[in-house]
Amino acid sequence: MVTLKDISNKCGVSRATVSKALNGQSDIGEETAKHIREVAKSMGYLPNATARALKLGRSHNIGVLFVDQTASGLKHEYFSAILNSLKDEAEHLGYDITFISKNLGSFEMDYYEHAKYRNCDGVVIASVDFKDPDVIRLAQSEIPTVTLDYVFDSRTSILSDNIAAMRDIVNFVYEKGHRRIAIIHGEDTSVTQKRLASFQKICSEHSIVVPEAYVKTAVYHDPKSSALATRELLALAERPTCILYPDDFSFIGGMNELERQGVSIPRDMSVVGFDGILLSQVLRPRLTTYRQDAETMGREAAARLVEAIEQPKLFIPQQIVVSGLLLEGDTVAHIEAQK
Amino acid sequence: MVTLKDISNKCGVSRATVSKALNGQSDIGEETAKHIREVAKSMGYLPNATARALKLGRSHNIGVLFVDQTASGLKHEYFSAILNSLKDEAEHLGYDITFISKNLGSFEMDYYEHAKYRNCDGVVIASVDFKDPDVIRLAQSEIPTVTLDYVFDSRTSILSDNIAAMRDIVNFVYEKGHRRIAIIHGEDTSVTQKRLASFQKICSEHSIVVPEAYVKTAVYHDPKSSALATRELLALAERPTCILYPDDFSFIGGMNELERQGVSIPRDMSVVGFDGILLSQVLRPRLTTYRQDAETMGREAAARLVEAIEQPKLFIPQQIVVSGLLLEGDTVAHIEAQK
DNA sequence: ATTGACGGCGTAAACGATTAAGTAAATTCA
DNA sequence: TGAATTTACTTAATCGTTTACGCCGTCAAT
């Protein structure tokens, strides 16, 4: 391994001079600096991130908390996409990313300790149980953090705009003439709450009364539970004309149930998904769904975190709301508006 | 930050003693060691991975090369699943995972340099262009590496068993009576070559003559190109009775085309996918497909790499073939065996 | 009583980099 | 010309750990 020392020997200057020359400090002569840079290159010198981190107290490393709870973590397209753009942006800004977990080998440590142990300059928290005391400890620590789809006090968070999403969806189906709109929602999380509240609000703005039976609970990304909810909706005396699903994957479960009962989409029943996963756009009929802008979310998360790291004084925690886009597929029929 | 020094001050012993006590070295008295451990705990001491890495030349950090070429990298379920189990196993063995890329910030470096810069103890190479000179440089460097689905000379690789997979698939459809079997394959990669060779071999073992027109080239994970290939197959004077797709996603393209032409699955046409993504198992009819054992692959990759890192003397490069499982769905009809 | 072995701990150097402070020479200014 | 400033470097400390080696005292063996 080529070190500063090797270069300084070869050049006949001190290590300090080499360091400064390579870092472009101003107090090194033009000539010397150039020569040093050339020698460094010819010797194949690479800075040692570890040594640098130790000395500077900055690792240029961002921790990422992604927990694969019920297979909806990394495998989920939404989070994969976020992670991907997060990674690209972080790298662009000169940071690497490392996964943070509990229990590294035989060491027992919580997230905060792990992040400290690795000298992470900051951490992005996503796709975890935000009620977990260990998560809370990390979020309240002195380490800069950015959360995704969850707000911690005086912390920056990146939020997909679930409120606008639901507004757009309801408005869209309303325009198509639907008045009997059912919604199947996921478990009780802050995201779910926002969507439901927005759903109710927009419905009431349109003077639509939503019967209790039209609001069904299911589990995110679980086709079975959404199939069940769908069955219950179909069993109602007054069927809805349109069903909103908590995500595209859940929609598949509903789709199967509808097909099983010979209910044609969108002729007999209109449906809307959520997420806009690749699949939903290649199925026929193409699913009408809401695509969250995962690319922007990942990018923003990285950018804001790096800001918090590099300009702690200037930094102001904020909630960044990223809006998505309604993908108009072919699963919402235009119908005669009933009362 | 609590350091060894703080503990040594409080305990009235030297830093060396503290270090040894915490690492369980034998030359420290029972009493002293116990006391030191207690004080360390009470002060909330955490070892500093950076300092340790610098001193020991081992970072306990594994680099991962995942390139999201044409959105088939991280977003692809197969690789997400591998990454997930890779991460779990690595953490279990005491290693963290860091993504490796070209160009970190303004630094221009190739993969090898990046891995060196971060002091990665080893690197897992997956989902990249294996012909890329930068990838080759890394794979031929002194850094221990493990490749996924590709073999480099005298390196360990983890391979999904494409040969057995294709054998199982062909045998399965043969048993069901199919003799006119078409295959749509992806771009020319080592994986594709293995699958095709295996396909031809098993067919000839069954004395099946495969017309050239039954072998179609498409692009992995591209429903459009597979839809096109499907259309061509349907246009043949003598249609196949069964189509094998390069992956489940491509199958969707084919499915749309079949539906468009009123060809019912599996009544009029049998189909087989590849990968066994979640989706394929919730669709109705359930897709007959081959699930690669991504969990095992990720786990093996981590385990073998750590072996190579920790026992370089004992270590022997090997190719580990991981077999998957044919998921028998409902898309292959039992038909009367033709000539 | 002398020797040797050993347990228990400290000393100090080292890993590779950065940087405050210092120094010597060259340059500027009065 | 002498003082002050600037330029171009060097010295040495430091980040937090680990570890080869040394030292001292105790105890058993001779």
XYZ file of C-alpha atoms (C1' of nucleotides) in Angstrom:
738
model
C 0.000 0.000 0.000
C 1.385 3.357 -1.031
C 1.239 5.917 1.744
C 2.083 9.564 2.113
C 5.356 8.460 3.609
C 6.392 6.596 0.489
C 5.685 9.620 -1.612
C 7.487 11.964 0.743
C 10.551 9.722 0.649
C 10.596 9.639 -3.105
C 10.089 13.370 -3.402
C 12.438 14.364 -0.633
C 9.847 16.421 1.181
C 7.948 15.890 4.396
C 4.690 13.972 4.716
C 2.949 17.203 5.610
C 3.966 18.732 2.343
C 2.674 15.767 0.417
C -0.614 15.851 2.250
C -1.076 19.522 1.597
C -0.071 19.247 -2.016
C -2.559 16.477 -2.663
C -5.286 18.359 -0.868
C -4.572 21.508 -2.790
C -3.560 23.625 0.175
C -2.254 27.010 -0.816
C 0.990 27.050 1.064
C 2.818 24.667 -1.229
C 4.825 25.856 -4.213
C 3.386 25.393 -7.638
C 6.298 23.295 -8.850
C 6.550 21.094 -5.816
C 2.834 20.461 -5.742
C 2.768 19.439 -9.355
C 5.715 17.129 -8.926
C 4.188 15.527 -5.874
C 0.906 14.945 -7.637
C 2.691 13.297 -10.522
C 4.712 11.026 -8.304
C 1.612 10.139 -6.321
C -0.191 9.174 -9.461
C 2.697 7.180 -10.838
C 3.019 5.272 -7.608
C -0.679 4.512 -7.623
C -1.360 6.325 -4.398
C -4.815 6.062 -2.909
C -5.848 7.986 0.166
C -6.825 5.834 3.087
C -10.371 6.609 4.084
C -9.909 4.957 7.448
C -6.952 7.039 8.497
C -8.643 10.138 7.239
C -11.813 9.345 9.111
C -9.920 8.754 12.308
C -8.072 12.006 12.089
C -10.910 14.169 10.877
C -13.762 12.612 12.792
C -15.717 12.402 9.559
C -16.158 9.128 7.778
C -17.969 10.258 4.645
C -20.170 7.360 5.257
C -23.928 7.401 5.602
C -25.771 4.727 7.493
C -29.021 3.376 6.162
C -31.686 1.718 8.251
C -33.779 -0.593 6.142
C -35.493 -3.415 7.903
C -37.087 -6.120 5.877
C -40.129 -6.531 8.039
C -42.605 -8.918 6.468
C -40.696 -8.880 3.222
C -41.757 -5.356 2.505
C -38.329 -3.869 3.034
C -35.652 -4.198 0.458
C -37.699 -6.418 -1.765
C -40.348 -3.815 -2.117
C -39.951 -1.869 -5.296
C -40.747 1.424 -3.636
C -37.898 1.100 -1.165
C -35.547 -0.418 -3.655
C -36.074 2.589 -5.850
C -35.533 4.979 -2.961
C -32.396 3.173 -1.919
C -31.119 3.262 -5.426
C -31.419 6.977 -5.904
C -30.276 7.595 -2.349
C -27.147 5.675 -3.145
C -26.533 7.503 -6.396
C -26.965 10.926 -4.864
C -24.878 10.092 -1.824
C -22.066 8.828 -4.000
C -22.312 11.896 -6.100
C -21.821 13.974 -2.979
C -18.850 11.894 -1.933
C -20.486 9.599 0.587
C -20.699 5.855 0.719
C -23.587 4.065 2.293
C -23.513 1.310 4.842
C -26.383 -0.667 6.245
C -27.033 -0.304 9.924
C -28.453 -3.150 11.964
C -28.724 -4.411 15.466
C -26.213 -7.038 16.495
C -23.111 -6.965 14.426
C -21.614 -10.396 14.841
C -21.364 -11.257 18.484
C -21.542 -7.607 19.511
C -24.885 -6.612 20.785
C -25.619 -3.073 19.889
C -28.575 -1.009 18.980
C -28.836 1.149 15.910
C -27.385 4.204 17.541
C -24.396 2.324 18.825
C -23.836 0.707 15.486
C -23.891 4.063 13.761
C -21.449 5.480 16.294
C -19.228 2.448 16.086
C -18.957 2.898 12.341
C -18.570 6.643 12.673
C -21.458 7.308 10.344
C -21.739 10.998 9.599
C -25.482 10.659 9.327
C -28.246 8.113 8.996
C -31.260 7.691 6.771
C -34.098 5.924 8.510
C -36.609 4.147 6.351
C -38.925 1.215 6.418
C -38.734 0.395 10.090
C -40.962 0.295 13.074
C -40.787 3.909 14.149
C -42.105 3.014 17.567
C -39.088 0.839 18.238
C -37.230 2.433 21.179
C -33.949 1.762 19.430
C -35.103 3.674 16.397
C -36.267 6.512 18.596
C -32.946 6.604 20.393
C -31.140 6.973 17.102
C -33.542 9.624 15.867
C -33.049 11.645 19.025
C -29.300 11.304 19.148
C -26.725 13.856 18.112
C -26.238 12.050 14.805
C -27.920 13.853 11.923
C -30.805 11.816 10.591
C -33.388 11.994 7.874
C -36.536 9.924 8.066
C -38.647 8.669 5.228
C -42.423 8.737 5.514
C -42.365 9.549 9.195
C -41.846 12.725 11.172
C -39.714 12.985 14.270
C -39.650 16.210 16.177
C -37.108 18.735 14.915
C -35.756 16.312 12.370
C -35.823 16.419 8.641
C -38.142 14.017 6.945
C -39.001 13.211 3.387
C -42.639 12.427 2.922
C -44.475 11.102 -0.035
C -47.556 13.202 -0.446
C -50.220 10.740 0.583
C -52.739 13.466 1.110
C -52.443 14.852 -2.382
C -52.285 11.347 -3.748
C -55.586 10.385 -2.243
C -57.074 13.685 -3.295
C -56.035 13.092 -6.896
C -57.343 9.572 -6.842
C -60.722 10.467 -5.414
C -61.111 13.435 -7.693
C -60.250 11.274 -10.655
C -62.813 8.616 -9.950
C -65.361 11.261 -9.033
C -64.889 12.866 -12.438
C -65.484 9.482 -13.974
C -68.869 9.475 -12.353
C -68.238 7.261 -9.349
C -70.088 8.009 -6.147
C -69.977 4.670 -4.395
C -66.302 4.481 -3.633
C -64.850 1.876 -1.319
C -61.392 1.958 0.159
C -59.238 -0.863 1.415
C -56.461 0.450 3.576
C -53.375 -0.998 5.247
C -52.443 -1.299 8.870
C -52.654 1.697 11.144
C -49.562 3.773 10.410
C -49.054 7.469 9.907
C -49.192 6.906 6.176
C -52.467 5.053 6.427
C -53.936 7.731 8.646
C -53.098 10.447 6.179
C -54.575 8.589 3.290
C -57.766 7.811 5.142
C -58.188 11.345 6.397
C -57.651 12.709 2.933
C -60.067 10.187 1.483
C -62.804 11.202 3.902
C -62.130 14.871 3.429
C -62.329 14.843 -0.355
C -65.358 12.605 -0.313
C -67.196 14.952 1.972
C -66.163 17.883 -0.199
C -67.977 16.099 -2.974
C -70.873 15.448 -0.601
C -70.277 11.756 -0.846
C -71.362 9.815 2.181
C -69.092 6.860 2.721
C -70.828 3.965 4.448
C -68.759 2.323 7.120
C -68.929 -0.923 5.221
C -67.004 0.710 2.386
C -63.915 1.158 4.534
C -62.010 -2.076 4.933
C -58.799 -2.871 6.741
C -56.219 -5.128 5.141
C -52.494 -5.653 5.316
C -50.091 -3.853 2.990
C -48.700 -6.036 0.222
C -50.830 -8.974 1.194
C -53.032 -10.154 -1.664
C -54.870 -12.558 0.581
C -56.217 -9.961 2.965
C -57.209 -7.660 0.134
C -58.934 -10.551 -1.606
C -60.933 -11.107 1.543
C -61.821 -7.443 1.833
C -62.829 -7.464 -1.802
C -65.104 -10.430 -1.213
C -66.792 -8.615 1.631
C -67.348 -5.575 -0.523
C -68.838 -7.692 -3.275
C -71.208 -9.277 -0.797
C -72.770 -5.964 0.127
C -76.337 -5.272 -0.872
C -75.238 -2.041 -2.431
C -71.897 -2.741 -4.028
C -69.435 0.045 -4.559
C -68.658 0.921 -8.164
C -65.026 1.536 -7.460
C -62.481 0.077 -5.063
C -59.284 1.799 -3.996
C -56.503 -0.577 -3.004
C -53.707 0.189 -0.536
C -51.059 -0.841 -3.036
C -50.642 -2.523 -6.389
C -49.737 -5.790 -4.851
C -52.914 -5.869 -2.829
C -54.782 -5.065 -5.975
C -53.624 -8.370 -7.454
C -55.419 -10.171 -4.668
C -58.526 -8.162 -5.376
C -58.199 -8.790 -9.079
C -58.127 -12.522 -8.556
C -61.228 -12.386 -6.410
C -63.049 -10.224 -8.931
C -62.157 -12.574 -11.738
C -63.200 -15.562 -9.693
C -66.622 -14.032 -9.267
C -66.809 -13.097 -12.898
C -66.683 -9.402 -12.162
C -64.964 -7.704 -15.067
C -62.541 -4.826 -14.653
C -63.459 -2.110 -15.411
C -66.850 -2.975 -16.851
C -68.400 -4.225 -13.628
C -65.986 -2.759 -11.162
C -63.456 0.033 -11.323
C -60.253 -0.237 -9.332
C -57.324 1.968 -8.395
C -53.988 0.827 -7.018
C -51.140 2.581 -5.289
C -47.385 2.675 -5.927
C -47.217 2.213 -9.678
C -44.876 -0.729 -9.588
C -43.521 -1.811 -12.930
C -45.868 -4.709 -13.045
C -48.995 -2.621 -12.801
C -48.045 -0.891 -16.005
C -47.512 -4.001 -18.041
C -50.652 -5.811 -16.970
C -53.692 -5.534 -19.214
C -55.839 -3.649 -18.523
C -53.229 -1.249 -17.305
C -53.850 -0.387 -13.684
C -54.850 3.117 -12.721
C -52.567 3.830 -9.809
C -50.555 6.486 -8.079
C -46.826 6.478 -8.559
C -44.840 7.894 -5.710
C -41.707 9.645 -6.801
C -39.208 7.358 -5.156
C -36.307 8.749 -7.150
C -36.846 12.226 -5.808
C -37.363 10.959 -2.306
C -34.097 9.081 -2.256
C -32.248 11.964 -3.815
C -33.694 14.491 -1.401
C -32.972 12.276 1.562
C -29.313 12.100 0.622
C -29.023 15.755 -0.264
C -30.691 17.021 2.908
C -28.720 14.674 5.097
C -25.449 15.804 3.598
C -26.509 19.390 4.181
C -27.191 18.613 7.801
C -23.783 16.999 8.050
C -21.774 19.648 6.296
C -23.547 22.791 7.470
C -24.876 22.003 10.903
C -25.152 25.697 11.741
C -27.125 26.677 8.699
C -29.280 23.650 8.735
C -32.963 23.879 9.498
C -34.992 20.704 9.945
C -37.814 20.514 7.498
C -40.484 18.266 6.192
C -40.153 17.794 2.499
C -43.249 16.582 0.786
C -42.702 14.878 -2.528
C -45.679 14.551 -4.746
C -46.192 11.770 -7.201
C -48.277 11.234 -10.249
C -51.574 9.594 -11.015
C -51.028 6.998 -13.717
C -54.242 6.830 -15.665
C -54.612 3.255 -16.729
C -57.689 1.503 -17.978
C -59.218 0.196 -14.808
C -61.583 3.038 -14.003
C -64.687 3.082 -16.138
C -66.581 6.197 -17.009
C -70.055 5.662 -15.643
C -73.284 7.559 -15.398
C -73.039 9.598 -12.233
C -75.565 8.280 -9.771
C -76.971 10.381 -7.018
C -16.981 10.007 22.964
C -15.649 7.591 25.533
C -12.257 6.209 24.648
C -9.881 3.702 26.120
C -8.046 6.609 27.646
C -11.059 7.724 29.633
C -11.493 4.256 31.004
C -7.831 3.887 31.818
C -7.927 7.171 33.737
C -10.916 6.134 35.742
C -9.496 2.713 36.506
C -5.970 3.834 37.199
C -4.454 1.434 34.707
C -2.861 1.930 31.319
C -4.695 2.046 28.019
C -2.998 -1.172 27.031
C -4.460 -2.938 29.998
C -7.911 -1.674 29.190
C -7.615 -2.757 25.589
C -6.453 -6.191 26.577
C -9.113 -6.575 29.224
C -11.883 -5.666 26.820
C -10.529 -8.001 24.190
C -10.235 -10.814 26.648
C -6.475 -11.214 26.455
C -5.129 -13.699 28.937
C -2.421 -11.624 30.527
C -4.752 -9.460 32.574
C -5.813 -10.400 36.102
C -9.287 -11.721 36.627
C -10.229 -8.958 39.056
C -8.824 -6.111 37.049
C -10.426 -7.301 33.852
C -13.820 -7.581 35.454
C -13.560 -4.140 36.957
C -12.485 -2.629 33.671
C -15.365 -4.240 31.828
C -17.800 -2.883 34.355
C -16.448 0.619 34.179
C -16.428 0.477 30.374
C -20.042 -0.528 30.360
C -21.066 2.094 32.858
C -19.353 4.798 30.873
C -21.072 3.662 27.703
C -17.878 2.812 25.942
C -18.062 1.833 22.288
C -15.051 0.642 20.349
C -14.129 2.810 17.417
C -14.267 0.755 14.250
C -12.221 3.304 12.374
C -9.294 3.294 14.758
C -9.411 -0.433 14.952
C -9.457 -0.786 11.197
C -6.512 1.537 10.858
C -4.455 -0.327 13.361
C -5.396 -3.837 12.332
C -5.682 -3.362 8.598
C -9.051 -5.070 8.685
C -12.211 -3.057 8.363
C -14.823 -5.752 8.883
C -16.535 -4.229 5.977
C -17.605 -5.946 2.798
C -18.039 -4.078 -0.434
C -20.908 -4.877 -2.728
C -20.991 -4.181 -6.420
C -24.540 -3.813 -7.639
C -25.101 -1.808 -10.752
C -28.593 -0.861 -11.684
C -28.185 -1.366 -15.395
C -31.471 -0.948 -17.192
C -33.383 -1.033 -13.948
C -32.620 -4.681 -13.473
C -30.244 -4.145 -10.574
C -31.487 -3.308 -7.159
C -35.056 -3.081 -8.249
C -35.034 -6.605 -9.443
C -36.519 -8.942 -6.900
C -33.895 -11.594 -7.489
C -31.051 -9.273 -6.611
C -32.919 -7.577 -3.821
C -33.432 -10.953 -2.242
C -29.790 -11.868 -2.664
C -28.680 -8.572 -1.211
C -30.990 -9.024 1.698
C -29.706 -12.407 2.745
C -26.154 -11.376 1.962
C -26.572 -8.514 4.358
C -28.073 -10.651 7.076
C -25.380 -13.271 6.880
C -22.582 -10.721 6.715
C -23.902 -8.937 9.762
C -24.212 -12.197 11.539
C -20.540 -12.817 10.863
C -19.621 -9.365 12.120
C -19.298 -7.538 8.824
C -21.040 -4.472 7.538
C -21.890 -3.863 3.944
C -20.939 -0.891 1.835
C -21.807 -0.243 -1.776
C -18.943 0.180 -4.157
C -19.191 2.436 -7.167
C -17.113 4.369 -9.604
C -16.640 8.036 -8.874
C -17.114 8.882 -5.276
C -17.882 12.557 -5.233
C -15.279 14.393 -7.246
C -12.809 11.570 -6.906
C -12.545 9.497 -9.976
C -11.811 5.966 -9.083
C -12.593 2.579 -10.393
C -14.131 -0.207 -8.374
C -10.821 -1.588 -7.211
C -9.633 1.760 -6.031
C -12.876 2.432 -4.270
C -12.670 -0.882 -2.454
C -9.085 -0.171 -1.442
C -9.908 3.340 -0.398
C -12.591 2.044 1.945
C -10.374 -0.780 3.123
C -12.953 -3.367 2.229
C -11.870 -6.771 3.443
C -13.623 -8.358 0.504
C -16.095 -7.656 -2.259
C -19.162 -9.369 -3.610
C -19.639 -8.771 -7.308
C -23.131 -9.087 -8.676
C -25.311 -7.734 -11.366
C -22.703 -5.941 -13.401
C -21.183 -6.102 -16.806
C -18.534 -8.727 -16.220
C -16.705 -7.653 -19.337
C -16.097 -4.210 -17.892
C -12.306 -3.802 -17.515
C -12.853 -2.165 -14.145
C -14.780 -5.174 -12.925
C -12.077 -7.479 -14.227
C -9.398 -5.448 -12.495
C -11.206 -5.810 -9.204
C -11.797 -9.509 -9.725
C -8.120 -10.070 -10.431
C -6.836 -7.955 -7.590
C -5.509 -9.143 -4.264
C -8.838 -8.333 -2.629
C -10.891 -11.457 -1.929
C -13.973 -11.506 -4.104
C -16.998 -13.656 -4.690
C -18.981 -13.385 -7.890
C -22.604 -14.157 -8.445
C -23.697 -15.944 -11.586
C -20.353 -15.557 -13.270
C -17.062 -17.383 -13.013
C -13.688 -15.700 -12.880
C -10.591 -17.818 -12.916
C -9.480 -19.054 -9.510
C -12.169 -17.114 -7.738
C -15.135 -18.286 -5.795
C -18.483 -17.861 -7.437
C -22.030 -18.610 -6.468
C -24.091 -19.825 -9.352
C -27.744 -20.444 -9.636
C -28.175 -23.787 -11.285
C -29.497 -22.744 -14.654
C -28.673 -26.065 -16.176
C -30.701 -28.045 -13.676
C -33.417 -25.429 -13.831
C -33.859 -25.813 -17.535
C -33.673 -29.573 -17.221
C -36.454 -29.581 -14.643
C -38.570 -27.272 -16.727
C -38.216 -29.263 -19.936
C -38.764 -32.539 -18.158
C -41.858 -31.134 -16.515
C -43.490 -29.958 -19.708
C -42.412 -33.159 -21.452
C -44.183 -35.207 -18.805
C -47.255 -33.114 -19.442
C -47.196 -34.284 -23.009
C -45.628 -31.307 -24.738
C -43.375 -31.940 -27.698
C -43.533 -28.611 -29.497
C -41.661 -26.475 -27.008
C -40.542 -22.951 -27.831
C -38.042 -20.944 -25.832
C -37.624 -17.220 -25.584
C -34.240 -16.360 -24.145
C -32.506 -13.214 -22.968
C -29.392 -11.492 -24.237
C -26.237 -13.476 -24.763
C -24.718 -13.906 -21.312
C -23.166 -16.871 -19.587
C -26.474 -17.503 -17.876
C -28.336 -17.487 -21.169
C -25.809 -19.799 -22.754
C -26.188 -22.332 -19.994
C -29.920 -22.297 -20.182
C -29.961 -22.683 -23.924
C -27.423 -25.475 -23.922
C -29.362 -27.302 -21.248
C -32.584 -26.790 -23.148
C -31.153 -28.287 -26.309
C -29.538 -31.146 -24.467
C -32.646 -32.252 -22.617
C -34.788 -31.861 -25.700
C -32.487 -34.062 -27.688
C -32.464 -36.580 -24.866
C -36.194 -36.757 -25.364
C -35.652 -36.955 -29.117
C -37.410 -33.665 -29.574
C -36.313 -31.736 -32.623
C -36.473 -28.025 -31.930
C -37.101 -25.978 -35.062
C -34.984 -22.861 -35.289
C -38.106 -20.777 -35.345
C -38.904 -22.008 -31.852
C -35.864 -20.286 -30.397
C -36.383 -16.570 -29.989
C -34.162 -13.846 -28.629
C -35.595 -11.168 -26.371
C -34.352 -8.879 -23.634
C -34.476 -9.864 -19.986
C -37.229 -8.170 -18.026
C -38.637 -6.473 -21.077
C -42.290 -7.341 -21.640
C -42.291 -5.619 -24.996
C -39.636 -7.738 -26.579
C -41.151 -10.917 -25.217
C -44.558 -9.855 -26.485
C -43.023 -9.474 -29.907
C -41.371 -12.864 -29.734
C -44.648 -14.343 -28.625
C -46.430 -12.826 -31.579
C -43.899 -14.346 -33.936
C -44.368 -17.731 -32.362
C -48.130 -17.472 -32.700
C -47.772 -16.620 -36.350
C -46.002 -19.866 -37.147
C -47.770 -22.434 -39.270
C -47.077 -25.021 -36.638
C -47.483 -23.265 -33.330
C -45.675 -24.546 -30.286
C -47.855 -25.904 -27.518
C -45.682 -24.462 -24.811
C -43.525 -21.360 -24.474
C -40.691 -20.956 -22.005
C -40.011 -17.357 -20.993
C -36.667 -15.944 -19.852
C -38.200 -14.510 -16.703
C -41.548 -13.856 -15.088
C -41.556 -10.270 -16.105
C -41.114 -11.163 -19.719
C -43.927 -13.600 -19.317
C -46.269 -10.730 -18.551
C -45.539 -9.316 -21.976
C -46.273 -12.676 -23.494
C -49.431 -13.028 -21.454
C -50.763 -9.741 -22.732
C -50.116 -10.763 -26.303
C -51.751 -14.148 -25.799
C -54.792 -12.528 -24.254
C -54.967 -9.993 -27.026
C -55.130 -12.788 -29.545
C -57.673 -14.684 -27.509
C -55.263 -17.472 -26.740
C -56.161 -18.853 -23.346
C -53.568 -19.965 -20.816
C -53.205 -22.862 -20.375
C -55.988 -24.211 -22.566
C -54.580 -23.016 -25.874
C -51.027 -22.387 -24.854
C -48.915 -23.528 -21.946
C -46.279 -21.209 -20.518
C -43.421 -21.366 -18.056
C -41.656 -18.420 -16.453
C -38.396 -18.041 -14.607
C -37.519 -16.467 -11.231
C -40.667 -17.074 -9.256
C -41.162 -13.469 -8.255
C -43.871 -12.841 -5.713
C -46.180 -11.584 -8.355
C -46.124 -14.762 -10.382
C -47.514 -16.641 -7.428
C -50.453 -14.371 -6.805
C -51.565 -14.085 -10.396
C -54.343 -16.406 -11.559
C -53.672 -18.806 -13.101
C -50.604 -19.209 -10.976
C -47.512 -19.212 -13.150
C -45.442 -22.332 -13.470
C -41.945 -21.014 -13.004
C -38.574 -21.770 -11.555
C -37.611 -20.107 -8.321
C -33.936 -19.519 -7.832
C -32.844 -19.797 -4.262
C -31.725 -16.230 -3.760
C -31.612 -16.560 0.009
C -29.084 -19.352 -0.157
C -27.065 -17.555 -2.782
C -26.738 -14.407 -0.716
C -25.940 -16.363 2.392
C -23.328 -18.482 0.657
C -21.753 -15.463 -0.951
C -21.262 -13.817 2.427
C -20.119 -16.978 4.165
C -17.588 -17.951 1.501
C -16.240 -14.439 1.279
C -15.715 -14.230 4.999
C -13.915 -17.553 4.851
C -11.637 -16.226 2.166
C -10.979 -13.174 4.304
C -10.382 -14.906 7.600
C -8.596 -18.043 6.451
C -6.706 -17.072 3.346
C -4.369 -20.040 3.736
C -7.046 -22.647 4.043
C -9.251 -21.155 1.445
C -9.872 -22.882 -1.855
C -11.746 -21.077 -4.591
C -14.826 -22.961 -5.611
C -17.912 -22.735 -7.709
C -20.962 -23.222 -5.631
C -24.041 -24.181 -7.540
C -27.291 -23.424 -5.815
C -30.300 -25.214 -7.108
C -33.778 -23.803 -7.020
C -37.228 -25.235 -7.225
C -39.802 -25.669 -9.915
C -42.995 -23.995 -8.790
C -45.810 -25.944 -10.352
C -48.482 -23.447 -11.105
C -51.441 -23.831 -13.391
C -50.079 -22.597 -16.674
C -48.939 -25.874 -18.167
C -51.759 -27.994 -19.483
C -51.652 -31.738 -19.645
C -52.082 -32.593 -23.289
C -52.147 -35.670 -25.438
C -48.560 -36.368 -26.365
C -48.146 -35.790 -30.095
C -45.483 -37.489 -32.113
C 20.220 -18.346 48.665
C 20.194 -18.235 43.806
C 17.935 -19.138 39.515
C 14.171 -19.431 36.503
C 9.474 -19.166 35.294
C 5.506 -16.782 35.118
C 1.615 -13.727 36.093
C 0.246 -9.006 35.654
C 0.785 -4.793 34.057
C 3.092 -0.579 31.774
C 5.875 1.683 27.884
C 6.043 3.122 23.592
C 5.644 2.551 18.815
C 2.674 1.933 15.139
C -1.416 2.249 11.681
C -1.995 6.713 7.744
C -3.485 10.933 7.629
C -4.083 16.164 8.956
C -2.750 20.570 10.835
C -1.283 24.158 14.277
C 2.769 26.142 15.061
C 7.397 27.002 13.966
C 11.412 28.155 10.871
C 14.322 29.693 7.295
C 14.763 32.088 3.166
C 13.063 35.358 -0.097
C 10.676 39.419 -0.915
C 8.678 43.869 0.111
C 8.511 48.327 2.126
C 10.072 52.439 4.498
C 19.883 48.875 5.296
C 16.907 46.992 8.543
C 12.398 45.540 9.719
C 8.280 43.453 8.355
C 5.894 40.452 5.577
C 5.298 36.567 2.644
C 6.424 32.095 0.766
C 7.473 27.393 1.198
C 8.287 24.226 3.710
C 9.148 21.050 8.398
C 8.230 19.473 13.058
C 5.555 17.216 15.981
C 1.244 16.242 17.976
C -3.000 13.983 17.323
C -7.127 10.821 16.180
C -8.304 5.682 19.121
C -6.509 1.244 19.054
C -3.401 -2.683 19.355
C 0.720 -5.206 20.550
C 5.750 -6.441 20.933
C 8.539 -5.968 24.515
C 10.135 -4.877 29.068
C 9.845 -4.700 33.951
C 8.802 -6.079 38.603
C 7.389 -9.068 42.086
C 6.126 -13.724 43.611
C 6.768 -18.419 43.922
C 8.671 -22.967 43.032
C 12.652 -25.493 42.091
C 17.430 -26.415 42.866
